[in-house]
Amino acid sequence: MEAAPLRNQFVGKDLHVDCASPTRTEDCEDAPATPSSSIADMIVCSVCMDDIDSDLVAARICGPDCPAQLCVECVVRFLDIHATNALHGVLTKLSCPICIMPVGVPRFRALLKPWIDPCPTVDVVSSQLSDIPANDGAVSTEEASDAHAATGESTCASNEVVPAPPLVPEVHTTSMRNSLDTYESKVRGACEMKCPSCHTNHCQLPPPNPTAELALSAEWSTALLTARSHLEAFAAHTMSATDLVAFVDATFGDAKADVFEHLLQRLEDVERQGTLFLRLARRQPFLRTRCCNAAVCFNCQVSGHHAGQPCATGALGSVHGIADCPTCGVQLVKGDGCDSVNCFCGAAFGWTTNLHNSKMRRLIAPHMAAFCRLAGRFRRARTMRRFRSAVLTSLVATVSQSRVAWAAATLAAHPETTVALRTVVARAAQVARLRIVVEDELPAAAHKMTMTWFWRLYWEAHPEEKAALEEEAQSLFCMDL
């Protein structure tokens, strides 16, 4: 089963614009509205509040429920400001100017495609001409002219297709293309490093391929489809990179490296690609450049894999008051204001807590090997304690039960042995009872009998003492109180 291309998750659905009929858009009930979806009334721009033609409005920017309606000039200014303010090497998100919801670059390109590339192709014109009934195997000049007029184009003597004038001025379309290209270039800078072999900066992101496939064994086919569905949620900004990485780690085992490369290829949005790449590079910085296949450490930005040694923190590592963004890893300095900080990538966090965590990571990094050895000893001690408390305490009962079960099975297989054993056990029980009587009850009875006969014989031998005691007792009872 082949998953649908990831591009559909950015755009909502594949956008089919019929340039021959500017008012019709196929299968776009919940797709982003485009300038080709026109109505007769004028529309008010959500930013500048000017009345504009509905053919020059960009709507449903972040989704089918988005209330945004922007004119061409506002879209141009919006993209230009985002591209200008984006910092090179920082994963800055594009967002809807009205809903402030993140929007991917592929969705923006699909949204603005009828403005940037409004001309129909030759195949569209050919399909329009093929619908006209033939007249003795030929098409008349009037019919051809009507067909080209329906598509917004004209013909010449050489049968070349001449596109109709564009809806948007060329200066605006060029500005939109340049703004999106500039933004993508700055975002890719977060994943660039200088190759130690060719000494040029190259982006370490793979070329996007939303239809890329991965050859895995049959047992991973269902898990791979689930991973792609999680990737679609990540591309739509409804799932974090940490959750996606945790799912792949827990599911694919030794094949997770190939799965991560496959998921990176299927992402079209460069910001989503960079976010997932930096999340993976944070825990495994040892890479190979895509240009020369040279071994590098992405964190240290140096050649070679220094296995067993911590990464260098750089010149800013020893400066106080510098914290790393927990999402993109860029180093930040706080000036003034409250404790809540928003990074350029859109992540929000508490400055005091994150600063403390950054300092602790820098302090622990040089001693990580010793810390791992100490933690290993504590884990072994904890395992032994659990073994003693859970296993050894129940070992005696388990062994006794196993012996009883073995004896019962043996006796059931030999009935004559059962009869003989019953006789021996009965005799042993009688001997045990007799021993209890002789050793415990008989001495007590003998002592009691001895004391009884002793006093009886004593009083018979000394009657005067017995009479004196009786007289004394009688005088005590008769005393006048």
PDB file of N, CA and C in Angstrom, residues 206-212 260-268:
ATOM      1  N   PRO A 206      18.467  16.525   2.733  1.00  0.00           N
ATOM      2  CA  PRO A 206      18.327  15.807   1.460  1.00  0.00           C
ATOM      3  C   PRO A 206      17.360  16.538   0.534  1.00  0.00           C
ATOM      4  N   PRO A 207      17.481  16.324  -0.779  1.00  0.00           N
ATOM      5  CA  PRO A 207      16.516  16.943  -1.703  1.00  0.00           C
ATOM      6  C   PRO A 207      15.114  16.420  -1.419  1.00  0.00           C
ATOM      7  N   PRO A 208      14.113  17.302  -1.329  1.00  0.00           N
ATOM      8  CA  PRO A 208      12.750  16.829  -1.018  1.00  0.00           C
ATOM      9  C   PRO A 208      12.179  15.974  -2.132  1.00  0.00           C
ATOM     10  N   ASN A 209      11.549  14.891  -1.740  1.00  0.00           N
ATOM     11  CA  ASN A 209      10.910  13.973  -2.675  1.00  0.00           C
ATOM     12  C   ASN A 209       9.683  13.377  -1.994  1.00  0.00           C
ATOM     13  N   PRO A 210       8.511  14.024  -2.128  1.00  0.00           N
ATOM     14  CA  PRO A 210       7.326  13.568  -1.381  1.00  0.00           C
ATOM     15  C   PRO A 210       6.837  12.193  -1.779  1.00  0.00           C
ATOM     16  N   THR A 211       7.288  11.644  -2.903  1.00  0.00           N
ATOM     17  CA  THR A 211       6.858  10.304  -3.327  1.00  0.00           C
ATOM     18  C   THR A 211       7.958   9.266  -3.134  1.00  0.00           C
ATOM     19  N   ALA A 212       8.966   9.587  -2.331  1.00  0.00           N
ATOM     20  CA  ALA A 212      10.081   8.649  -2.125  1.00  0.00           C
ATOM     21  C   ALA A 212       9.578   7.386  -1.435  1.00  0.00           C
ATOM     22  N   PHE A 260      14.590   7.464   9.204  1.00  0.00           N
ATOM     23  CA  PHE A 260      14.735   8.908   9.395  1.00  0.00           C
ATOM     24  C   PHE A 260      15.139   9.592   8.085  1.00  0.00           C
ATOM     25  N   GLU A 261      16.052   9.001   7.338  1.00  0.00           N
ATOM     26  CA  GLU A 261      16.449   9.573   6.052  1.00  0.00           C
ATOM     27  C   GLU A 261      15.262   9.588   5.085  1.00  0.00           C
ATOM     28  N   HIS A 262      14.488   8.542   5.112  1.00  0.00           N
ATOM     29  CA  HIS A 262      13.295   8.473   4.252  1.00  0.00           C
ATOM     30  C   HIS A 262      12.276   9.551   4.625  1.00  0.00           C
ATOM     31  N   LEU A 263      12.050   9.743   5.914  1.00  0.00           N
ATOM     32  CA  LEU A 263      11.093  10.762   6.345  1.00  0.00           C
ATOM     33  C   LEU A 263      11.579  12.174   6.006  1.00  0.00           C
ATOM     34  N   LEU A 264      12.883  12.411   6.126  1.00  0.00           N
ATOM     35  CA  LEU A 264      13.422  13.709   5.738  1.00  0.00           C
ATOM     36  C   LEU A 264      13.202  13.986   4.252  1.00  0.00           C
ATOM     37  N   GLN A 265      13.352  12.971   3.423  1.00  0.00           N
ATOM     38  CA  GLN A 265      13.151  13.162   1.989  1.00  0.00           C
ATOM     39  C   GLN A 265      11.699  13.488   1.656  1.00  0.00           C
ATOM     40  N   ARG A 266      10.759  12.907   2.364  1.00  0.00           N
ATOM     41  CA  ARG A 266       9.340  13.101   2.044  1.00  0.00           C
ATOM     42  C   ARG A 266       8.806  14.458   2.506  1.00  0.00           C
ATOM     43  N   LEU A 267       9.579  15.203   3.274  1.00  0.00           N
ATOM     44  CA  LEU A 267       9.151  16.525   3.718  1.00  0.00           C
ATOM     45  C   LEU A 267       9.480  17.559   2.642  1.00  0.00           C
ATOM     46  N   GLU A 268       8.476  18.330   2.226  1.00  0.00           N
ATOM     47  CA  GLU A 268       8.684  19.399   1.246  1.00  0.00           C
ATOM     48  C   GLU A 268       8.987  20.733   1.901  1.00  0.00           C
TER      49      GLU A 268
END
